[in-house]
GROMACS .gro file of C-alpha atoms in nm:
model
  330
    1MET     CA    1   3.112  -0.694   0.469
    2ALA     CA    2   2.770  -0.713   0.634
    3THR     CA    3   2.541  -1.013   0.634
    4GLY     CA    4   2.259  -1.157   0.845
    5GLU     CA    5   2.030  -0.943   0.632
    6PHE     CA    6   1.763  -0.767   0.831
    7THR     CA    7   1.435  -0.731   1.012
    8ILE     CA    8   1.310  -0.376   1.034
    9LYS     CA    9   0.994  -0.205   1.151
   10ILE     CA   10   0.847   0.058   0.924
   11LEU     CA   11   0.631   0.342   1.051
   12THR     CA   12   0.391   0.475   0.789
   13SER     CA   13   0.239   0.820   0.795
   14SER     CA   14  -0.126   0.902   0.733
   15GLN     CA   15  -0.008   1.037   0.397
   16GLY     CA   16   0.115   0.694   0.288
   17LEU     CA   17   0.483   0.777   0.325
   18ARG     CA   18   0.781   0.632   0.503
   19ASN     CA   19   0.835   0.981   0.632
   20GLY     CA   20   0.711   1.205   0.907
   21GLU     CA   21   0.386   1.391   0.851
   22VAL     CA   22   0.444   1.658   0.589
   23VAL     CA   23   0.315   2.000   0.693
   24ILE     CA   24   0.058   2.160   0.462
   25PRO     CA   25   0.075   2.438   0.365
   26LYS     CA   26   0.450   2.438   0.322
   27PRO     CA   27   0.636   2.690   0.541
   28SER     CA   28   0.734   2.987   0.327
   29ASP     CA   29   1.106   2.952   0.398
   30THR     CA   30   1.126   2.580   0.315
   31TYR     CA   31   1.262   2.422  -0.004
   32ARG     CA   32   1.089   2.088  -0.045
   33ILE     CA   33   1.231   1.797  -0.247
   34LEU     CA   34   1.030   1.485  -0.332
   35ALA     CA   35   1.246   1.171  -0.356
   36PHE     CA   36   1.075   0.869  -0.505
   37GLY     CA   37   1.163   0.534  -0.654
   38ASP     CA   38   1.158   0.174  -0.540
   39SER     CA   39   1.293   0.008  -0.226
   40PHE     CA   40   1.639   0.157  -0.285
   41VAL     CA   41   1.485   0.497  -0.210
   42PHE     CA   42   1.243   0.366   0.051
   43GLY     CA   43   1.528   0.205   0.243
   44TRP     CA   44   1.473  -0.166   0.295
   45GLY     CA   45   1.736  -0.271   0.544
   46VAL     CA   46   1.784   0.059   0.726
   47ASP     CA   47   1.595   0.274   0.972
   48LEU     CA   48   1.417   0.577   0.830
   49SER     CA   49   1.685   0.809   0.966
   50ASP     CA   50   1.944   0.608   0.772
   51SER     CA   51   1.757   0.612   0.440
   52TRP     CA   52   1.953   0.825   0.196
   53PRO     CA   53   1.674   1.084   0.144
   54LYS     CA   54   1.676   1.159   0.516
   55LEU     CA   55   2.057   1.160   0.532
   56LEU     CA   56   2.062   1.396   0.235
   57GLU     CA   57   1.818   1.624   0.416
   58LYS     CA   58   2.041   1.620   0.724
   59ASN     CA   59   2.349   1.701   0.516
   60LEU     CA   60   2.181   1.991   0.338
   61ARG     CA   61   2.054   2.137   0.663
   62SER     CA   62   2.405   2.117   0.806
   63LYS     CA   63   2.506   2.343   0.516
   64GLY     CA   64   2.256   2.604   0.633
   65LYS     CA   65   1.974   2.516   0.391
   66THR     CA   66   1.612   2.502   0.506
   67VAL     CA   67   1.532   2.188   0.311
   68GLU     CA   68   1.297   1.893   0.343
   69VAL     CA   69   1.368   1.576   0.147
   70ILE     CA   70   1.050   1.370   0.154
   71ASN     CA   71   1.094   0.994   0.124
   72ALA     CA   72   0.818   0.880  -0.115
   73GLY     CA   73   0.991   0.557  -0.216
   74ALA     CA   74   0.794   0.233  -0.209
   75PRO     CA   75   0.908  -0.127  -0.258
   76GLY     CA   76   0.842  -0.295  -0.590
   77LEU     CA   77   0.769   0.012  -0.800
   78ASP     CA   78   0.854   0.039  -1.166
   79LEU     CA   79   0.899   0.365  -1.353
   80GLU     CA   80   0.536   0.383  -1.461
   81SER     CA   81   0.417   0.349  -1.102
   82GLU     CA   82   0.674   0.603  -0.987
   83ILE     CA   83   0.510   0.856  -1.217
   84LEU     CA   84   0.186   0.791  -1.027
   85VAL     CA   85   0.367   0.865  -0.702
   86CYS     CA   86   0.485   1.195  -0.845
   87GLN     CA   87   0.133   1.282  -0.956
   88ALA     CA   88  -0.008   1.194  -0.614
   89TYR     CA   89   0.229   1.411  -0.414
   90ALA     CA   90   0.400   1.684  -0.614
   91ASP     CA   91   0.122   1.942  -0.616
   92GLN     CA   92  -0.033   1.858  -0.280
   93LEU     CA   93   0.299   1.882  -0.097
   94GLU     CA   94   0.408   2.196  -0.286
   95ILE     CA   95   0.726   2.035  -0.416
   96ASP     CA   96   1.015   2.252  -0.540
   97ALA     CA   97   1.234   1.978  -0.690
   98ILE     CA   98   1.227   1.606  -0.763
   99ILE     CA   99   1.477   1.323  -0.721
  100LEU     CA  100   1.401   0.999  -0.905
  101GLY     CA  101   1.605   0.705  -0.782
  102PHE     CA  102   1.671   0.476  -1.079
  103TYR     CA  103   1.773   0.132  -0.957
  104SER     CA  104   2.025  -0.031  -1.185
  105THR     CA  105   1.925  -0.298  -1.438
  106ASP     CA  106   1.613  -0.370  -1.232
  107ASP     CA  107   1.439  -0.057  -1.359
  108LEU     CA  108   1.562  -0.128  -1.712
  109ASN     CA  109   1.412  -0.477  -1.696
  110GLN     CA  110   1.086  -0.356  -1.548
  111VAL     CA  111   1.018  -0.095  -1.816
  112LEU     CA  112   1.045  -0.371  -2.076
  113ILE     CA  113   0.817  -0.602  -1.878
  114ARG     CA  114   0.557  -0.326  -1.857
  115GLU     CA  115   0.598  -0.233  -2.224
  116GLN     CA  116   0.553  -0.594  -2.334
  117GLY     CA  117   0.225  -0.620  -2.148
  118THR     CA  118   0.340  -0.867  -1.885
  119SER     CA  119   0.344  -0.625  -1.596
  120ASN     CA  120   0.423  -0.737  -1.243
  121GLU     CA  121   0.131  -0.523  -1.126
  122HIS     CA  122   0.014  -0.794  -0.889
  123ARG     CA  123   0.349  -0.775  -0.714
  124ILE     CA  124   0.379  -0.399  -0.732
  125VAL     CA  125   0.033  -0.319  -0.602
  126GLY     CA  126  -0.082  -0.602  -0.385
  127THR     CA  127   0.202  -0.802  -0.246
  128PHE     CA  128   0.456  -0.570  -0.095
  129TRP     CA  129   0.341  -0.213  -0.056
  130PRO     CA  130  -0.026  -0.205  -0.153
  131THR     CA  131  -0.063   0.170  -0.184
  132LEU     CA  132  -0.081   0.244  -0.552
  133SER     CA  133  -0.422   0.086  -0.595
  134ARG     CA  134  -0.551   0.322  -0.327
  135ILE     CA  135  -0.483   0.664  -0.477
  136LYS     CA  136  -0.751   0.898  -0.348
  137ASN     CA  137  -0.812   1.267  -0.399
  138ARG     CA  138  -0.503   1.379  -0.211
  139PHE     CA  139  -0.268   1.105  -0.100
  140ILE     CA  140  -0.172   0.744  -0.149
  141GLN     CA  141  -0.307   0.574   0.161
  142PRO     CA  142  -0.126   0.272   0.304
  143SER     CA  143  -0.324  -0.051   0.312
  144GLY     CA  144  -0.559  -0.055   0.611
  145ALA     CA  145  -0.371   0.251   0.720
  146LYS     CA  146  -0.402   0.467   1.020
  147PRO     CA  147  -0.148   0.722   1.138
  148GLY     CA  148   0.143   0.544   1.302
  149ALA     CA  149   0.077   0.203   1.145
  150VAL     CA  150   0.377  -0.027   1.184
  151ILE     CA  151   0.489  -0.281   0.927
  152GLU     CA  152   0.751  -0.540   1.018
  153THR     CA  153   0.939  -0.688   0.723
  154SER     CA  154   0.950  -1.040   0.867
  155SER     CA  155   0.573  -1.045   0.904
  156TYR     CA  156   0.552  -0.979   0.530
  157TRP     CA  157   0.829  -1.209   0.423
  158LYS     CA  158   0.821  -1.519   0.642
  159PRO     CA  159   0.472  -1.647   0.542
  160ARG     CA  160   0.549  -1.594   0.174
  161ALA     CA  161   0.880  -1.774   0.202
  162GLN     CA  162   0.733  -2.070   0.385
  163SER     CA  163   0.443  -2.098   0.140
  164PHE     CA  164   0.680  -2.096  -0.157
  165ALA     CA  165   0.910  -2.349   0.010
  166ALA     CA  166   0.624  -2.593   0.067
  167PHE     CA  167   0.579  -2.633  -0.308
  168ASN     CA  168   0.939  -2.581  -0.421
  169GLN     CA  169   1.143  -2.779  -0.172
  170ASP     CA  170   1.401  -2.898  -0.424
  171TYR     CA  171   1.472  -2.542  -0.529
  172ILE     CA  172   1.493  -2.418  -0.171
  173ASN     CA  173   1.736  -2.698  -0.090
  174SER     CA  174   1.955  -2.584  -0.380
  175LEU     CA  175   2.008  -2.243  -0.221
  176ALA     CA  176   2.323  -2.169  -0.027
  177PRO     CA  177   2.257  -2.284   0.334
  178GLU     CA  178   2.302  -1.938   0.486
  179ALA     CA  179   2.062  -1.784   0.236
  180ARG     CA  180   1.808  -2.062   0.284
  181LYS     CA  181   1.807  -2.010   0.661
  182MET     CA  182   1.755  -1.634   0.634
  183TYR     CA  183   1.487  -1.681   0.367
  184LEU     CA  184   1.280  -1.918   0.580
  185GLU     CA  185   1.321  -1.692   0.885
  186GLY     CA  186   1.181  -1.393   0.695
  187LYS     CA  187   1.511  -1.205   0.693
  188LEU     CA  188   1.565  -1.219   0.317
  189ASN     CA  189   1.337  -1.049   0.066
  190PRO     CA  190   1.133  -1.328  -0.102
  191ASP     CA  191   1.111  -1.132  -0.425
  192ILE     CA  192   1.479  -1.211  -0.478
  193ILE     CA  193   1.397  -1.582  -0.486
  194SER     CA  194   1.100  -1.512  -0.712
  195TYR     CA  195   1.330  -1.335  -0.958
  196SER     CA  196   1.583  -1.617  -0.961
  197THR     CA  197   1.323  -1.892  -1.011
  198GLN     CA  198   1.130  -1.711  -1.283
  199ASN     CA  199   1.425  -1.560  -1.467
  200PRO     CA  200   1.774  -1.672  -1.361
  201ASN     CA  201   1.917  -1.451  -1.640
  202PHE     CA  202   1.758  -1.140  -1.489
  203LEU     CA  203   2.088  -0.982  -1.387
  204ILE     CA  204   2.261  -1.034  -1.721
  205SER     CA  205   1.976  -0.955  -1.959
  206MET     CA  206   2.092  -0.597  -2.023
  207LEU     CA  207   2.428  -0.722  -2.149
  208ASP     CA  208   2.245  -0.791  -2.474
  209GLU     CA  209   2.280  -0.469  -2.673
  210THR     CA  210   1.942  -0.501  -2.846
  211THR     CA  211   1.761  -0.557  -2.517
  212PHE     CA  212   1.943  -0.268  -2.353
  213ARG     CA  213   1.865  -0.035  -2.643
  214LYS     CA  214   1.495  -0.123  -2.627
  215ALA     CA  215   1.490  -0.055  -2.254
  216VAL     CA  216   1.659   0.284  -2.290
  217ASN     CA  217   1.406   0.384  -2.556
  218VAL     CA  218   1.121   0.300  -2.318
  219VAL     CA  219   1.290   0.494  -2.037
  220ASP     CA  220   1.304   0.792  -2.271
  221LYS     CA  221   0.928   0.772  -2.324
  222LYS     CA  222   0.862   0.739  -1.951
  223LEU     CA  223   1.076   1.041  -1.870
  224GLU     CA  224   0.888   1.241  -2.131
  225ARG     CA  225   0.566   1.143  -1.953
  226LEU     CA  226   0.712   1.229  -1.613
  227LYS     CA  227   0.786   1.578  -1.740
  228SER     CA  228   0.454   1.635  -1.916
  229SER     CA  229   0.231   1.484  -1.647
  230CYS     CA  230   0.405   1.580  -1.325
  231SER     CA  231   0.741   1.755  -1.302
  232LYS     CA  232   0.661   2.030  -1.557
  233ASP     CA  233   0.925   2.299  -1.500
  234LEU     CA  234   1.053   2.169  -1.166
  235PRO     CA  235   1.420   2.074  -1.136
  236VAL     CA  236   1.452   1.696  -1.170
  237TYR     CA  237   1.752   1.486  -1.070
  238ILE     CA  238   1.777   1.130  -1.201
  239VAL     CA  239   2.003   0.928  -0.969
  240PHE     CA  240   2.138   0.593  -1.089
  241LEU     CA  241   2.178   0.352  -0.797
  242PRO     CA  242   2.391   0.054  -0.904
  243SER     CA  243   2.321  -0.303  -0.797
  244ASN     CA  244   2.609  -0.481  -0.629
  245ASP     CA  245   2.662  -0.721  -0.920
  246LEU     CA  246   2.774  -0.420  -1.127
  247VAL     CA  247   3.008  -0.294  -0.855
  248SER     CA  248   3.235  -0.579  -0.750
  249GLU     CA  249   3.305  -0.942  -0.836
  250GLU     CA  250   3.304  -1.008  -0.461
  251PHE     CA  251   2.924  -1.010  -0.471
  252HIS     CA  252   2.888  -1.255  -0.761
  253SER     CA  253   2.919  -1.573  -0.555
  254TYR     CA  254   2.624  -1.457  -0.344
  255ARG     CA  255   2.413  -1.395  -0.653
  256LYS     CA  256   2.502  -1.745  -0.779
  257GLY     CA  257   2.410  -1.887  -0.439
  258LEU     CA  258   2.056  -1.757  -0.496
  259GLY     CA  259   2.028  -1.913  -0.841
  260PHE     CA  260   2.117  -1.616  -1.063
  261GLN     CA  261   2.344  -1.628  -1.364
  262VAL     CA  262   2.620  -1.368  -1.349
  263SER     CA  263   2.904  -1.261  -1.575
  264ASN     CA  264   3.221  -1.060  -1.528
  265ARG     CA  265   3.095  -0.847  -1.815
  266LEU     CA  266   2.864  -0.686  -1.560
  267LEU     CA  267   3.168  -0.515  -1.410
  268ASP     CA  268   3.225  -0.328  -1.737
  269PHE     CA  269   2.860  -0.261  -1.816
  270ASN     CA  270   2.801   0.115  -1.820
  271PRO     CA  271   2.450   0.244  -1.888
  272ASP     CA  272   2.540   0.597  -1.778
  273PRO     CA  273   2.606   0.759  -2.119
  274ASP     CA  274   2.275   0.638  -2.263
  275LEU     CA  275   2.068   0.717  -1.954
  276ARG     CA  276   2.232   1.056  -1.917
  277GLU     CA  277   2.145   1.133  -2.279
  278VAL     CA  278   1.773   1.060  -2.237
  279ALA     CA  279   1.764   1.241  -1.900
  280GLU     CA  280   1.925   1.555  -2.039
  281LYS     CA  281   1.707   1.537  -2.350
  282ASN     CA  282   1.411   1.587  -2.117
  283GLY     CA  283   1.581   1.869  -1.926
  284PHE     CA  284   1.674   1.656  -1.625
  285ALA     CA  285   2.009   1.637  -1.446
  286TYR     CA  286   2.168   1.292  -1.423
  287PHE     CA  287   2.392   1.164  -1.145
  288SER     CA  288   2.530   0.813  -1.108
  289LEU     CA  289   2.687   0.630  -0.816
  290LEU     CA  290   2.832   0.362  -1.046
  291ASP     CA  291   3.188   0.494  -1.074
  292GLU     CA  292   3.181   0.612  -0.712
  293PHE     CA  293   3.101   0.261  -0.587
  294ARG     CA  294   3.328   0.080  -0.833
  295LYS     CA  295   3.639   0.272  -0.734
  296ASP     CA  296   3.673   0.074  -0.409
  297GLY     CA  297   3.417  -0.206  -0.458
  298CYS     CA  298   3.196  -0.061  -0.183
  299LEU     CA  299   3.208  -0.396  -0.005
  300ASP     CA  300   3.032  -0.266   0.307
  301CYS     CA  301   2.763  -0.087   0.107
  302TYR     CA  302   2.535  -0.385   0.044
  303TYR     CA  303   2.392  -0.677   0.234
  304LEU     CA  304   2.564  -0.985   0.096
  305TRP     CA  305   2.258  -1.195   0.014
  306ASP     CA  306   2.006  -0.917  -0.026
  307PHE     CA  307   2.036  -0.655  -0.299
  308HIS     CA  308   1.979  -0.359  -0.069
  309LEU     CA  309   2.204  -0.094   0.078
  310THR     CA  310   2.341  -0.108   0.431
  311PRO     CA  311   2.367   0.211   0.639
  312VAL     CA  312   2.719   0.249   0.498
  313GLY     CA  313   2.577   0.238   0.145
  314THR     CA  314   2.298   0.486   0.208
  315LYS     CA  315   2.548   0.727   0.364
  316ARG     CA  316   2.770   0.699   0.057
  317VAL     CA  317   2.472   0.787  -0.165
  318ALA     CA  318   2.369   1.084   0.049
  319ASP     CA  319   2.721   1.221   0.080
  320TYR     CA  320   2.777   1.196  -0.295
  321LEU     CA  321   2.449   1.372  -0.375
  322THR     CA  322   2.489   1.651  -0.121
  323GLU     CA  323   2.734   1.863  -0.318
  324GLU     CA  324   2.547   1.805  -0.644
  325ILE     CA  325   2.209   1.902  -0.502
  326LEU     CA  326   2.358   2.204  -0.323
  327LYS     CA  327   2.448   2.354  -0.660
  328GLY     CA  328   2.079   2.376  -0.752
  329LEU     CA  329   1.945   2.517  -0.427
  330PRO     CA  330   1.849   2.884  -0.388
   0.00000   0.00000   0.00000
């Protein structure tokens, strides 16, 4: 089981992507897939080459396919903002298919927050990955961007953590010592602490059937809009990426150490039938890593204190998706 969390450097392209420069026009023999979603697509915690979109691309090429899988993930996005990403890139990059990474109960919570008019837009746009407020004619441009700009996670996280700690010392002292140390050193995503202070029930909210049903209904509406405003007739794959609290009880003590409420009911929570129904209703394929990760607990797949995937976890995602995506390739 990995810990120590991470410090990574992120190279951004002039097109606003954690990806190499995408060639335009697209080579005639290339099948181009746009993968977008939040930081679980983007790849907090791993190098670009170890993000699952890039590993998926490598796997597909090893099968003889001339495929590009473009990593258009960005930290902090909700489903509404992810539709904007699709609109910004799909036509300009001549996309042939789309993968939407749907991150666990986080995306379910965020669609309700947005629907109820209390959007985290300040966090989504300005705090972490301030690209969505900068949509221009062709591409989302990274903040103050120039080709080859480098972002270091600790430079983002450490000042925010120290500022929060100055006014919330009692809360910081209540954290597990190991987590507190990493947080103040800028090695632990400060949004995790923000979640736990603002809503300690965040992880268990979808266990309420009424709340879950409302969230699924909003997801249905968002997927309808994704189809009508961006994907049109393109193949779309919805990929459910489970959070570690759904996968194994081994992770629950770490969630509690950050101030979250957890329940063993999370280990039986299964949103797949409902999400698959709304995906297929809109003509999209639906794949889930939930059962795949639960079968062995996937204990090396996640950082212990952070929510994000380790290189082992991203490889598991890519390997699982490879055979499924292959079925739809020309």
